[in-house]
Short mmCIF file of C-alpha atoms (C1' of nucleotides) in Angstrom, two decimals:
data_model
loop_
_atom_site.label_atom_id
_atom_site.label_comp_id
_atom_site.label_asym_id
_atom_site.label_seq_id
_atom_site.Cartn_x
_atom_site.Cartn_y
_atom_site.Cartn_z
CA MET A 1 0.21 0.28 0.05
CA SER A 2 1.47 3.62 -0.67
CA LYS A 3 1.91 6.43 1.68
CA TYR A 4 -1.63 7.67 3.03
CA VAL A 5 -1.73 11.88 1.57
CA PRO A 6 -4.35 13.97 3.48
CA SER A 7 -6.22 15.71 1.37
CA CYS A 8 -6.43 19.37 2.72
CA LYS A 9 -5.23 21.08 5.27
CA GLU A 10 -8.65 20.28 7.55
CA GLU A 11 -7.59 16.36 7.40
CA VAL A 12 -4.22 17.62 8.28
CA GLU A 13 -6.08 18.94 11.54
CA PHE A 14 -8.04 16.69 12.12
CA LEU A 15 -5.20 13.35 12.33
CA LYS A 16 -2.92 15.73 14.52
CA ASN A 17 -5.57 15.96 17.24
CA TYR A 18 -7.08 12.47 16.43
CA ASN A 19 -6.13 10.44 19.74
CA PRO A 20 -5.41 6.89 19.92
CA LYS A 21 -5.41 6.12 23.80
CA ASP A 22 -9.04 7.62 23.71
CA PHE A 23 -10.11 4.25 23.10
CA PRO A 24 -10.53 1.21 25.38
CA PRO A 25 -6.79 -0.93 25.08
CA LEU A 26 -6.81 -4.06 22.58
CA ALA A 27 -3.99 -6.84 22.27
CA VAL A 28 -3.62 -8.46 19.32
CA THR A 29 -1.80 -12.03 19.19
CA VAL A 30 -0.68 -14.55 16.79
CA ASP A 31 -0.81 -17.90 17.42
CA ALA A 32 1.19 -20.67 14.85
CA VAL A 33 0.36 -24.62 14.99
CA VAL A 34 3.59 -25.30 13.19
CA LEU A 35 2.82 -29.28 12.26
CA GLY A 36 5.46 -31.65 10.44
CA VAL A 37 5.91 -35.58 10.63
CA PHE A 38 7.91 -37.37 12.80
CA LYS A 39 9.30 -40.52 11.10
CA ASN A 40 8.71 -44.01 14.22
CA ALA A 41 11.49 -45.70 13.12
CA SER A 42 10.29 -49.81 13.18
CA ASP A 43 11.16 -52.61 15.18
CA ASN A 44 11.17 -55.21 12.09
CA TYR A 45 14.01 -54.38 9.85
CA ARG A 46 12.39 -55.13 6.66
CA LYS A 47 8.96 -52.85 7.89
CA SER A 48 9.55 -49.48 7.32
CA GLY A 49 8.81 -46.77 10.27
CA THR A 50 5.03 -45.16 10.91
CA PRO A 51 4.98 -41.59 10.93
CA GLN A 52 2.80 -39.34 13.13
CA LEU A 53 1.98 -35.89 12.12
CA MET A 54 3.53 -33.43 15.78
CA VAL A 55 2.11 -30.45 16.89
CA LEU A 56 5.03 -27.67 18.42
CA LEU A 57 3.73 -26.37 21.89
CA VAL A 58 5.88 -24.64 24.22
CA LYS A 59 5.69 -24.47 28.04
CA ARG A 60 4.49 -21.18 29.64
CA ASN A 61 6.55 -19.52 32.40
CA ASP A 62 4.02 -16.94 33.16
CA PHE A 63 0.50 -16.18 33.72
CA PRO A 64 -2.30 -17.11 32.53
CA TYR A 65 -2.24 -20.67 32.32
CA LYS A 66 1.44 -20.80 33.83
CA GLY A 67 2.71 -24.00 33.04
CA LYS A 68 0.35 -24.98 30.53
CA TYR A 69 1.55 -26.35 26.82
CA ALA A 70 0.61 -23.57 23.72
CA LEU A 71 0.82 -22.79 20.48
CA PRO A 72 3.73 -20.78 20.36
CA GLY A 73 2.33 -16.80 19.57
CA GLY A 74 3.23 -13.25 21.36
CA PHE A 75 1.83 -9.64 21.31
CA VAL A 76 1.48 -7.80 17.65
CA HIS A 77 4.01 -5.44 18.58
CA GLU A 78 3.27 -1.44 16.80
CA ASP A 79 5.75 -1.08 14.24
CA GLU A 80 5.17 -5.14 12.80
CA THR A 81 2.54 -6.47 10.36
CA MET A 82 1.64 -9.92 11.60
CA GLU A 83 3.28 -11.99 9.47
CA GLU A 84 6.36 -10.29 11.27
CA THR A 85 5.17 -11.31 14.51
CA LEU A 86 4.92 -14.90 13.19
CA GLY A 87 8.10 -15.03 11.83
CA ARG A 88 9.77 -13.60 15.28
CA THR A 89 7.82 -15.58 17.98
CA LEU A 90 8.44 -18.70 15.23
CA LYS A 91 11.41 -18.03 16.03
CA THR A 92 12.40 -16.70 19.94
CA LYS A 93 10.26 -19.12 20.61
CA THR A 94 10.99 -22.16 18.95
CA GLY A 95 14.50 -21.45 16.70
CA LEU A 96 12.49 -21.73 13.33
CA THR A 97 13.24 -19.90 10.54
CA ASP A 98 11.97 -19.84 6.90
CA VAL A 99 8.66 -21.53 7.31
CA PHE A 100 6.21 -21.86 5.28
CA ASN A 101 2.74 -19.82 6.84
CA GLU A 102 -0.58 -19.80 5.94
CA GLN A 103 -3.13 -17.19 8.05
CA LEU A 104 -6.02 -19.99 9.04
CA TYR A 105 -8.24 -17.14 11.07
CA THR A 106 -9.21 -14.70 13.64
CA ILE A 107 -10.40 -15.57 16.99
CA SER A 108 -12.60 -12.67 18.57
CA ASP A 109 -14.36 -13.77 21.19
CA VAL A 110 -14.00 -11.39 24.31
CA ASP A 111 -13.20 -13.49 27.36
CA ARG A 112 -10.35 -14.92 25.33
CA ASP A 113 -7.08 -14.10 27.96
CA PRO A 114 -7.98 -13.00 31.07
CA ARG A 115 -5.30 -10.25 30.97
CA MET A 116 -7.24 -7.40 29.18
CA ARG A 117 -8.85 -8.28 25.51
CA VAL A 118 -6.44 -9.75 23.07
CA ILE A 119 -8.05 -10.19 19.66
CA SER A 120 -5.70 -13.82 18.27
CA CYS A 121 -4.55 -14.37 14.90
CA ALA A 122 -3.92 -18.21 13.53
CA TYR A 123 -2.11 -19.00 11.53
CA PHE A 124 -0.60 -22.97 10.54
CA SER A 125 2.76 -23.61 9.82
CA LEU A 126 4.18 -26.83 7.52
CA LEU A 127 7.93 -28.09 7.49
CA ASP A 128 10.10 -31.05 7.35
CA ILE A 129 10.77 -31.51 11.16
CA ASP A 130 14.12 -32.95 10.31
CA GLU A 131 15.42 -30.16 9.17
CA ALA A 132 14.12 -28.30 12.24
CA GLU A 133 16.26 -27.09 14.99
CA ILE A 134 13.77 -26.05 18.29
CA THR A 135 15.22 -25.03 20.89
CA ASP A 136 12.72 -24.24 24.08
CA ALA A 137 9.51 -25.51 22.42
CA GLU A 138 8.65 -29.57 22.02
CA TRP A 139 6.79 -31.74 19.60
CA PHE A 140 4.19 -33.46 20.16
CA PRO A 141 1.62 -36.19 18.58
CA VAL A 142 -1.20 -33.78 17.52
CA SER A 143 -3.63 -36.69 18.16
CA GLU A 144 -2.13 -36.01 21.72
CA ALA A 145 -2.53 -32.14 21.93
CA ILE A 146 -6.06 -32.63 21.18
CA ASN A 147 -6.88 -34.06 24.33
CA MET A 148 -4.34 -31.86 26.24
CA ASP A 149 -5.25 -29.37 28.55
CA LEU A 150 -3.88 -27.05 26.46
CA ALA A 151 -4.01 -23.00 26.71
CA PHE A 152 -7.25 -20.30 25.83
CA ASP A 153 -8.60 -22.18 23.11
CA HIS A 154 -4.96 -23.77 21.33
CA ALA A 155 -6.94 -27.31 21.64
CA THR A 156 -9.83 -26.03 18.99
CA ILE A 157 -7.61 -23.73 17.57
CA ILE A 158 -4.80 -27.14 16.54
CA LYS A 159 -8.14 -29.03 14.90
CA ASP A 160 -9.78 -26.21 13.16
CA ALA A 161 -5.76 -26.16 11.54
CA LEU A 162 -5.45 -30.20 10.62
CA GLU A 163 -9.55 -29.21 9.07
CA ARG A 164 -7.98 -26.33 6.73
CA ILE A 165 -4.59 -29.25 6.07
CA ARG A 166 -6.93 -31.76 5.58
CA GLY A 167 -9.16 -29.87 2.74
CA LYS A 168 -5.96 -28.29 0.61
CA ILE A 169 -4.63 -30.88 0.95
CA ASN A 170 -5.71 -32.67 -3.13
CA TYR A 171 -5.86 -29.28 -4.27
CA THR A 172 -2.24 -27.69 -3.08
CA ASP A 173 0.78 -28.56 -3.00
CA ILE A 174 0.63 -27.69 0.76
CA VAL A 175 2.59 -30.84 1.89
CA PHE A 176 5.57 -30.93 0.21
CA ASN A 177 6.24 -27.96 2.75
CA MET A 178 5.99 -31.33 5.14
CA MET A 179 8.35 -33.41 3.15
CA PRO A 180 12.15 -33.75 3.04
CA LYS A 181 14.15 -31.96 -0.13
CA GLU A 182 13.44 -35.83 -1.45
CA PHE A 183 11.81 -38.71 -0.27
CA THR A 184 9.61 -42.36 -1.98
CA ILE A 185 6.44 -42.02 -3.08
CA ASN A 186 5.68 -43.55 -0.46
CA ASP A 187 6.08 -41.24 2.59
CA LEU A 188 4.80 -39.21 0.61
CA GLN A 189 1.91 -41.10 0.19
CA GLN A 190 2.31 -41.92 4.17
CA VAL A 191 2.00 -38.26 4.76
CA TYR A 192 -1.49 -37.76 3.23
CA GLU A 193 -2.67 -41.44 4.70
CA ILE A 194 -2.12 -39.04 8.31
CA VAL A 195 -3.00 -36.18 7.18
CA LEU A 196 -6.38 -37.90 5.80
CA ASP A 197 -6.72 -40.22 8.18
CA LYS A 198 -7.40 -42.67 5.35
CA LYS A 199 -5.69 -45.40 3.70
CA LEU A 200 -4.56 -44.79 -0.02
CA LEU A 201 -4.52 -47.08 -2.61
CA GLY A 202 -0.95 -47.10 -4.16
CA ALA A 203 -1.70 -47.13 -7.46
CA ALA A 204 -3.97 -44.12 -7.79
CA PHE A 205 -2.29 -42.21 -5.50
CA ARG A 206 0.96 -42.40 -7.39
CA ARG A 207 -1.23 -41.50 -10.21
CA THR A 208 -1.80 -38.01 -8.93
CA ILE A 209 1.12 -37.27 -7.94
CA SER A 210 2.51 -38.03 -10.41
CA ASP A 211 2.61 -34.49 -12.00
CA SER A 212 3.83 -33.21 -8.47
CA ILE A 213 6.68 -35.50 -8.33
CA GLU A 214 10.17 -35.69 -10.44
CA ASP A 215 12.63 -38.67 -10.18
CA THR A 216 16.69 -38.48 -9.03
CA GLY A 217 17.96 -40.89 -10.38
CA LYS A 218 18.43 -41.59 -6.78
CA MET A 219 16.96 -45.16 -4.50
CA THR A 220 16.90 -46.41 -1.66
CA SER A 221 18.63 -49.49 -0.45
CA ASN A 222 19.75 -51.69 2.97
CA GLU A 223 15.67 -51.40 3.60
CA GLY A 224 14.91 -55.55 3.84
CA HIS A 225 13.38 -55.40 1.00
CA ARG A 226 12.67 -53.76 -3.34
CA PRO A 227 14.40 -50.16 -3.17
CA ALA A 228 12.41 -47.20 -4.40
CA ARG A 229 13.13 -44.63 -6.90
CA ILE A 230 13.95 -41.04 -4.68
CA PHE A 231 11.63 -38.11 -5.81
CA ARG A 232 11.93 -34.75 -6.17
CA TYR A 233 8.81 -31.75 -5.67
CA LYS A 234 8.08 -30.18 -9.18
CA LYS A 235 6.06 -27.40 -9.39
CA SER A 236 3.43 -28.69 -11.74
CA SER A 237 2.11 -26.14 -14.77
CA GLU A 238 -2.26 -27.32 -13.46
CA LYS A 239 -3.41 -26.77 -9.53
CA MET B 1 -15.13 -20.85 26.14
CA SER B 2 -15.50 -21.35 29.71
CA LYS B 3 -14.29 -18.56 31.20
CA TYR B 4 -11.19 -18.16 33.29
CA VAL B 5 -10.00 -19.36 36.65
CA PRO B 6 -6.64 -17.80 37.87
CA SER B 7 -4.59 -21.06 39.75
CA CYS B 8 -3.32 -19.63 42.56
CA LYS B 9 -3.64 -15.49 44.84
CA GLU B 10 0.20 -15.16 42.55
CA GLU B 11 -1.97 -14.91 39.88
CA VAL B 12 -4.86 -12.73 40.49
CA GLU B 13 -2.02 -10.32 42.09
CA PHE B 14 -0.82 -10.86 38.47
CA LEU B 15 -3.84 -9.72 36.90
CA LYS B 16 -4.74 -7.09 38.89
CA ASN B 17 -1.64 -5.45 38.36
CA TYR B 18 -1.56 -6.05 34.37
CA ASN B 19 -2.55 -3.06 33.13
CA PRO B 20 -3.64 -2.91 29.23
CA LYS B 21 -3.11 0.72 29.09
CA ASP B 22 0.80 0.29 28.77
CA PHE B 23 0.12 -1.58 25.00
CA PRO B 24 0.99 0.94 22.24
CA PRO B 25 -2.27 1.77 20.81
CA LEU B 26 -3.61 -0.63 18.57
CA ALA B 27 -7.84 -0.77 16.61
CA VAL B 28 -9.45 -3.45 14.87
CA THR B 29 -12.10 -3.18 12.50
CA VAL B 30 -14.24 -4.97 10.62
CA ASP B 31 -15.17 -5.10 7.10
CA ALA B 32 -17.51 -6.21 4.64
CA VAL B 33 -17.61 -7.06 0.80
CA VAL B 34 -21.03 -7.44 1.14
CA LEU B 35 -21.96 -9.35 -2.08
CA GLY B 36 -25.78 -10.04 -4.50
CA VAL B 37 -26.93 -10.82 -8.21
CA PHE B 38 -29.33 -8.18 -9.66
CA LYS B 39 -30.89 -8.58 -12.83
CA ASN B 40 -30.91 -6.97 -15.27
CA ALA B 41 -34.43 -6.07 -17.14
CA SER B 42 -34.13 -6.92 -21.57
CA ASP B 43 -34.96 -5.13 -23.23
CA ASN B 44 -36.83 -7.58 -25.72
CA TYR B 45 -40.34 -9.35 -24.64
CA ARG B 46 -38.28 -13.13 -25.10
CA LYS B 47 -34.89 -12.61 -23.65
CA SER B 48 -33.92 -13.14 -20.36
CA GLY B 49 -32.34 -10.16 -17.90
CA THR B 50 -28.80 -10.55 -17.66
CA PRO B 51 -27.81 -10.55 -14.49
CA GLN B 52 -24.75 -8.31 -12.91
CA LEU B 53 -22.86 -9.39 -9.36
CA MET B 54 -22.91 -6.42 -7.44
CA VAL B 55 -20.58 -4.93 -4.33
CA LEU B 56 -21.94 -2.71 -1.49
CA LEU B 57 -19.93 -0.39 -1.36
CA VAL B 58 -20.60 3.48 1.63
CA LYS B 59 -20.08 6.92 0.84
CA ARG B 60 -17.72 8.24 3.79
CA ASN B 61 -18.84 10.93 5.88
CA ASP B 62 -15.17 11.77 7.59
CA PHE B 63 -11.85 12.04 7.27
CA PRO B 64 -9.54 9.60 6.04
CA TYR B 65 -10.47 9.09 2.28
CA LYS B 66 -13.79 10.77 3.16
CA GLY B 67 -16.26 11.63 0.60
CA LYS B 68 -14.76 8.26 -1.37
CA TYR B 69 -16.33 4.78 -1.55
CA ALA B 70 -15.65 1.93 0.84
CA LEU B 71 -16.32 -1.27 1.77
CA PRO B 72 -18.80 -1.09 4.94
CA GLY B 73 -17.43 -1.77 8.65
CA GLY B 74 -16.05 0.24 12.04
CA PHE B 75 -14.12 -0.89 15.02
CA VAL B 76 -14.61 -3.44 17.30
CA HIS B 77 -15.59 -2.13 20.66
CA GLU B 78 -15.04 -3.29 23.65
CA ASP B 79 -17.51 -6.09 24.53
CA GLU B 80 -18.10 -7.48 20.99
CA THR B 81 -16.70 -9.93 19.22
CA MET B 82 -15.84 -9.37 15.88
CA GLU B 83 -19.12 -11.11 14.34
CA GLU B 84 -21.48 -8.40 16.51
CA THR B 85 -19.25 -5.80 15.59
CA LEU B 86 -19.87 -6.99 11.70
CA GLY B 87 -24.04 -6.93 12.37
CA ARG B 88 -23.98 -4.32 13.62
CA THR B 89 -22.48 -1.88 11.29
CA LEU B 90 -24.26 -3.89 8.82
CA LYS B 91 -27.64 -2.86 10.35
CA THR B 92 -26.74 0.56 11.22
CA LYS B 93 -24.62 1.66 8.04
CA THR B 94 -26.69 -0.49 5.30
CA GLY B 95 -30.08 -2.13 6.85
CA LEU B 96 -29.11 -4.82 6.62
CA THR B 97 -29.84 -8.20 9.39
CA ASP B 98 -29.58 -11.44 9.13
CA VAL B 99 -27.36 -11.90 6.58
CA PHE B 100 -24.61 -15.02 5.59
CA ASN B 101 -21.16 -14.02 6.40
CA GLU B 102 -17.52 -15.95 6.23
CA GLN B 103 -14.44 -15.00 7.72
CA LEU B 104 -12.08 -13.37 4.58
CA TYR B 105 -8.84 -12.57 6.46
CA THR B 106 -7.03 -10.60 8.28
CA ILE B 107 -4.57 -7.41 7.13
CA SER B 108 -2.10 -6.19 9.23
CA ASP B 109 -0.03 -4.10 6.91
CA VAL B 110 1.60 -1.12 9.38
CA ASP B 111 0.46 1.65 7.64
CA ARG B 112 -3.09 0.87 6.34
CA ASP B 113 -5.29 3.92 8.79
CA PRO B 114 -3.66 6.94 9.11
CA ARG B 115 -5.46 8.09 12.06
CA MET B 116 -3.90 5.01 14.14
CA ARG B 117 -2.01 1.86 14.17
CA VAL B 118 -5.63 -0.23 12.53
CA ILE B 119 -6.13 -4.21 11.98
CA SER B 120 -8.81 -5.17 9.77
CA CYS B 121 -10.54 -8.28 10.03
CA ALA B 122 -12.69 -8.80 6.19
CA TYR B 123 -15.48 -10.63 5.68
CA PHE B 124 -18.03 -11.57 3.01
CA SER B 125 -21.29 -11.18 2.65
CA LEU B 126 -23.84 -12.68 0.43
CA LEU B 127 -28.00 -11.90 0.36
CA ASP B 128 -30.47 -11.63 -1.99
CA ILE B 129 -30.71 -8.25 -3.65
CA ASP B 130 -34.36 -8.86 -3.59
CA GLU B 131 -35.28 -8.85 -0.10
CA ALA B 132 -32.59 -6.01 1.32
CA GLU B 133 -33.62 -3.19 2.00
CA ILE B 134 -30.54 -0.78 1.96
CA THR B 135 -30.42 2.61 3.78
CA ASP B 136 -27.08 4.71 3.63
CA ALA B 137 -25.31 2.24 1.10
CA GLU B 138 -25.22 2.00 -2.66
CA TRP B 139 -24.85 -1.12 -4.95
CA PHE B 140 -21.76 -1.08 -7.34
CA PRO B 141 -21.65 -3.55 -10.34
CA VAL B 142 -17.68 -5.79 -9.06
CA SER B 143 -16.42 -5.34 -12.55
CA GLU B 144 -17.26 -1.10 -11.63
CA ALA B 145 -15.72 -1.21 -8.07
CA ILE B 146 -12.78 -2.69 -8.88
CA ASN B 147 -11.12 -0.42 -10.83
CA MET B 148 -12.93 2.42 -8.64
CA ASP B 149 -10.93 4.24 -6.77
CA LEU B 150 -11.72 3.08 -3.05
CA ALA B 151 -10.82 4.39 -0.14
CA PHE B 152 -7.83 1.85 2.05
CA ASP B 153 -6.84 -1.56 0.53
CA HIS B 154 -10.81 -1.97 -0.43
CA ALA B 155 -10.73 -2.95 -4.07
CA THR B 156 -7.56 -5.38 -3.44
CA ILE B 157 -10.12 -7.45 -0.45
CA ILE B 158 -12.85 -7.59 -3.42
CA LYS B 159 -11.06 -9.47 -5.23
CA ASP B 160 -10.21 -11.84 -2.61
CA ALA B 161 -12.96 -11.58 -2.37
CA LEU B 162 -14.57 -13.07 -5.19
CA GLU B 163 -11.28 -15.59 -5.70
CA ARG B 164 -12.76 -17.10 -1.99
CA ILE B 165 -16.33 -17.05 -3.72
CA ARG B 166 -15.15 -18.21 -6.41
CA GLY B 167 -13.02 -21.38 -5.20
CA LYS B 168 -15.89 -22.53 -2.75
CA ILE B 169 -19.21 -22.14 -5.60
CA ASN B 170 -18.92 -25.55 -6.62
CA TYR B 171 -18.03 -27.61 -3.51
CA THR B 172 -20.29 -25.69 -0.97
CA ASP B 173 -24.38 -23.99 -0.95
CA ILE B 174 -22.64 -20.95 -0.48
CA VAL B 175 -24.55 -18.92 -3.87
CA PHE B 176 -27.80 -20.75 -2.41
CA ASN B 177 -27.16 -17.43 0.17
CA MET B 178 -26.91 -15.52 -2.46
CA MET B 179 -30.72 -16.54 -4.31
CA PRO B 180 -33.89 -16.12 -4.27
CA LYS B 181 -36.79 -18.50 -1.37
CA GLU B 182 -37.73 -19.75 -5.21
CA PHE B 183 -35.48 -19.65 -8.76
CA THR B 184 -35.71 -21.61 -11.51
CA ILE B 185 -33.12 -23.40 -12.66
CA ASN B 186 -31.36 -20.35 -15.08
CA ASP B 187 -31.29 -18.44 -12.74
CA LEU B 188 -29.21 -20.35 -10.67
CA GLN B 189 -26.80 -21.50 -13.26
CA GLN B 190 -26.55 -17.49 -14.51
CA VAL B 191 -25.67 -16.67 -11.28
CA TYR B 192 -22.78 -19.34 -11.43
CA GLU B 193 -22.31 -17.90 -14.70
CA ILE B 194 -21.13 -14.84 -13.52
CA VAL B 195 -19.86 -15.64 -10.27
CA LEU B 196 -17.12 -18.01 -12.63
CA ASP B 197 -16.73 -16.12 -15.65
CA LYS B 198 -17.75 -18.87 -17.53
CA LYS B 199 -20.47 -19.99 -19.24
CA LEU B 200 -21.14 -23.16 -17.86
CA LEU B 201 -23.44 -26.46 -20.51
CA GLY B 202 -27.29 -26.49 -18.83
CA ALA B 203 -26.61 -30.54 -19.39
CA ALA B 204 -24.30 -31.00 -17.12
CA PHE B 205 -25.19 -28.03 -14.08
CA ARG B 206 -28.10 -29.07 -14.67
CA ARG B 207 -26.70 -33.22 -13.23
CA THR B 208 -24.79 -31.63 -11.12
CA ILE B 209 -27.52 -28.87 -8.93
CA SER B 210 -30.23 -31.49 -9.11
CA ASP B 211 -29.32 -32.95 -6.13
CA SER B 212 -29.16 -29.30 -4.02
CA ILE B 213 -32.12 -28.51 -5.58
CA GLU B 214 -36.30 -30.07 -5.04
CA ASP B 215 -39.07 -28.93 -7.37
CA THR B 216 -41.71 -26.46 -6.20
CA GLY B 217 -44.46 -27.51 -8.56
CA LYS B 218 -44.98 -23.96 -9.81
CA MET B 219 -44.59 -23.01 -13.50
CA THR B 220 -42.89 -19.23 -14.88
CA SER B 221 -45.05 -17.62 -16.94
CA ASN B 222 -45.37 -15.08 -19.55
CA GLU B 223 -41.41 -15.03 -20.61
CA GLY B 224 -41.68 -15.39 -24.03
CA HIS B 225 -40.74 -19.17 -23.86
CA ARG B 226 -41.62 -22.59 -22.62
CA PRO B 227 -42.48 -22.17 -19.15
CA ALA B 228 -39.20 -23.32 -16.70
CA ARG B 229 -39.81 -25.10 -13.06
CA ILE B 230 -39.03 -23.27 -10.65
CA PHE B 231 -37.35 -25.09 -7.87
CA ARG B 232 -35.97 -23.97 -4.28
CA TYR B 233 -32.84 -25.12 -2.09
CA LYS B 234 -32.42 -27.95 -0.41
CA LYS B 235 -29.64 -29.41 2.02
CA SER B 236 -28.03 -32.88 0.28
CA SER B 237 -26.79 -35.10 2.83
CA GLU B 238 -23.21 -35.27 0.49
CA LYS B 239 -20.83 -32.47 0.36
"C1'" DC C 1 12.93 -69.01 -0.25
"C1'" DT C 2 10.81 -65.42 2.39
"C1'" DA C 3 8.68 -61.58 3.60
"C1'" DA C 4 8.09 -56.64 2.78
"C1'" DT C 5 7.58 -52.61 -0.05
"C1'" DA C 6 8.09 -50.92 -5.13
"C1'" DG C 7 5.32 -50.68 -9.37
"C1'" DT C 8 2.17 -51.99 -13.18
"C1'" DG C 9 -1.40 -52.97 -15.52
"C1'" DT C 10 -5.99 -53.23 -16.46
"C1'" DC C 11 -10.63 -53.48 -15.47
"C1'" DT C 12 -15.22 -51.02 -13.54
"C1'" DA C 13 -17.48 -46.95 -11.73
"C1'" DT C 14 -18.36 -42.18 -11.61
"C1'" DT C 15 -18.23 -37.65 -13.46
"C1'" DA C 16 -17.15 -33.98 -16.38
"C1'" DG C 17 -18.08 -32.42 -21.46
"C1'" DA C 18 -19.96 -31.80 -25.76
"C1'" DC C 19 -24.46 -31.49 -28.31
"C1'" DA C 20 -28.01 -33.33 -30.99
"C1'" DG C 21 -32.52 -33.30 -30.21
"C1'" DT C 22 -37.36 -32.65 -27.99
"C1'" DA C 23 -40.86 -29.89 -26.27
"C1'" DT C 24 -43.25 -25.74 -25.09
"C1'" DG C 25 -44.71 -21.24 -24.10
"C1'" DT C 26 -45.67 -16.07 -26.24
"C1'" DT C 27 -46.53 -12.87 -29.87
"C1'" DA D 1 -45.12 -19.84 -37.78
"C1'" DA D 2 -40.93 -18.07 -35.40
"C1'" DC D 3 -38.00 -17.37 -31.42
"C1'" DA D 4 -36.01 -17.66 -27.37
"C1'" DT D 5 -35.87 -20.84 -23.69
"C1'" DA D 6 -35.78 -25.35 -20.78
"C1'" DC D 7 -35.35 -29.66 -20.51
"C1'" DT D 8 -33.29 -34.91 -21.58
"C1'" DG D 9 -30.49 -38.43 -23.80
"C1'" DT D 10 -26.36 -39.86 -25.43
"C1'" DC D 11 -21.07 -39.78 -26.60
"C1'" DT D 12 -17.46 -39.38 -25.28
"C1'" DA D 13 -13.73 -38.44 -22.39
"C1'" DA D 14 -10.90 -38.11 -17.95
"C1'" DT D 15 -10.47 -39.97 -13.37
"C1'" DA D 16 -10.77 -42.47 -9.42
"C1'" DG D 17 -10.95 -46.87 -6.75
"C1'" DA D 18 -10.44 -51.33 -6.41
"C1'" DC D 19 -7.16 -55.63 -6.51
"C1'" DA D 20 -4.58 -58.69 -9.96
"C1'" DC D 21 0.45 -58.97 -10.43
"C1'" DT D 22 5.18 -58.39 -11.35
"C1'" DA D 23 9.22 -57.05 -9.53
"C1'" DT D 24 13.47 -56.46 -6.07
"C1'" DT D 25 15.87 -56.36 -2.20
"C1'" DA D 26 18.44 -57.87 2.83
"C1'" DG D 27 18.40 -61.87 5.07
#
DNA sequence: CTAATAGTGTCTATTAGACAGTATGTT
DNA sequence: AACATACTGTCTAATAGACACTATTAG
């Protein structure tokens, strides 16, 4: 947006006399549902590990909800956009930088926060867990987190984030934000399966994602079974 | 959300000493992209009128952007959720009540508003124009509005609302919020066509919407051509 | 050889697109 | 009768689901 130019002297005067302090205090916060997929190791040398969808939570050091787990987030500062707040809080509270983010929705219930009137904008962030160096935050399985006694309305926000991702996974490329640079089709299928919470048929899956991936020429090895081709993400023209 | 209960005396103390006035002032506003379809009359007694997608705009009486057209909206009050703000401002600025609303997204550019730091949450609202009694607002064709010199970043918001609706029209029932109680299949198809901005084939359209509509038994008459069945909306089990 | 996953081929069901063809009112 | 729209039927193309079948490794 270009800088606003007052139309006349009268308006300059109006803006000079406008006192923001006259309004009842209100704060805006940003909360991030940071999701990734963790691949559990298998006990059997033949079997491949079962992946789990994980969410990043931070233990609160201050009132309110002191000691409870919460989504990483914080207050929007005077000179920041919400996206900048998101970047800053993710960096300081979790050590993360350069994460894929998308705005989820904004919550304005009057009594959300006992400190003051707080309106909060929720985002979801997707990343490859193996590349993420977390500092003061912990990963929890999503299935567990939504049943924990989280701070504020954060359990609800996690559920809504999941639903949004579930709705977008089939017509966008957002999954690849949770994948490593290189992966097998089965790795990818497993991520779809935990997000959608249902088994997919391999043959059909291969067909539908074929436009979004590209063969690296490499193969897996030492997996106790037939090696798999290794792919990378490829932006497809359609979609 | 249930009411928050402090965990201990220390927290009660903390909350009592918490001073919201310490924060830099910030306001939250709500803007509504109110859309409906206006059916132009035809010059030819045989031809049916061509519909147009319309958006509701309000001429600003105060600085900033005084005299410019803007989306209806206003500041979120201390004791209101954003949805309540939306209902209130639509009622006072346009006379509308009971409108379908959906949250679009929240904009937090630092210099959006020359008065003070304002974060704004945009909604879109869909209604049947013929049922709407507008007071201080005016309908403009969307195609015209997005090229007008609107206040703030409102032209962008209208474009984004359109895009959102375009994306949702085929897998939700939102269109019916813009339709009268009773309508012909062609009325409905025309609304799809202006939202999607392309011609649809009648036969295929009839098939795909058949689950969402229900025959009223009535027919049109005096249209200069074969009468059409009149339908009403029917919630379908799937979707 | 066996277990486990990798990958292909093909049949079927469903759905979208195209379009011809029929129906029926008003003037 | 002519026009404009209403409505149906059917062929085709594209896509998703199901599932059998083949391939290939480590142990």
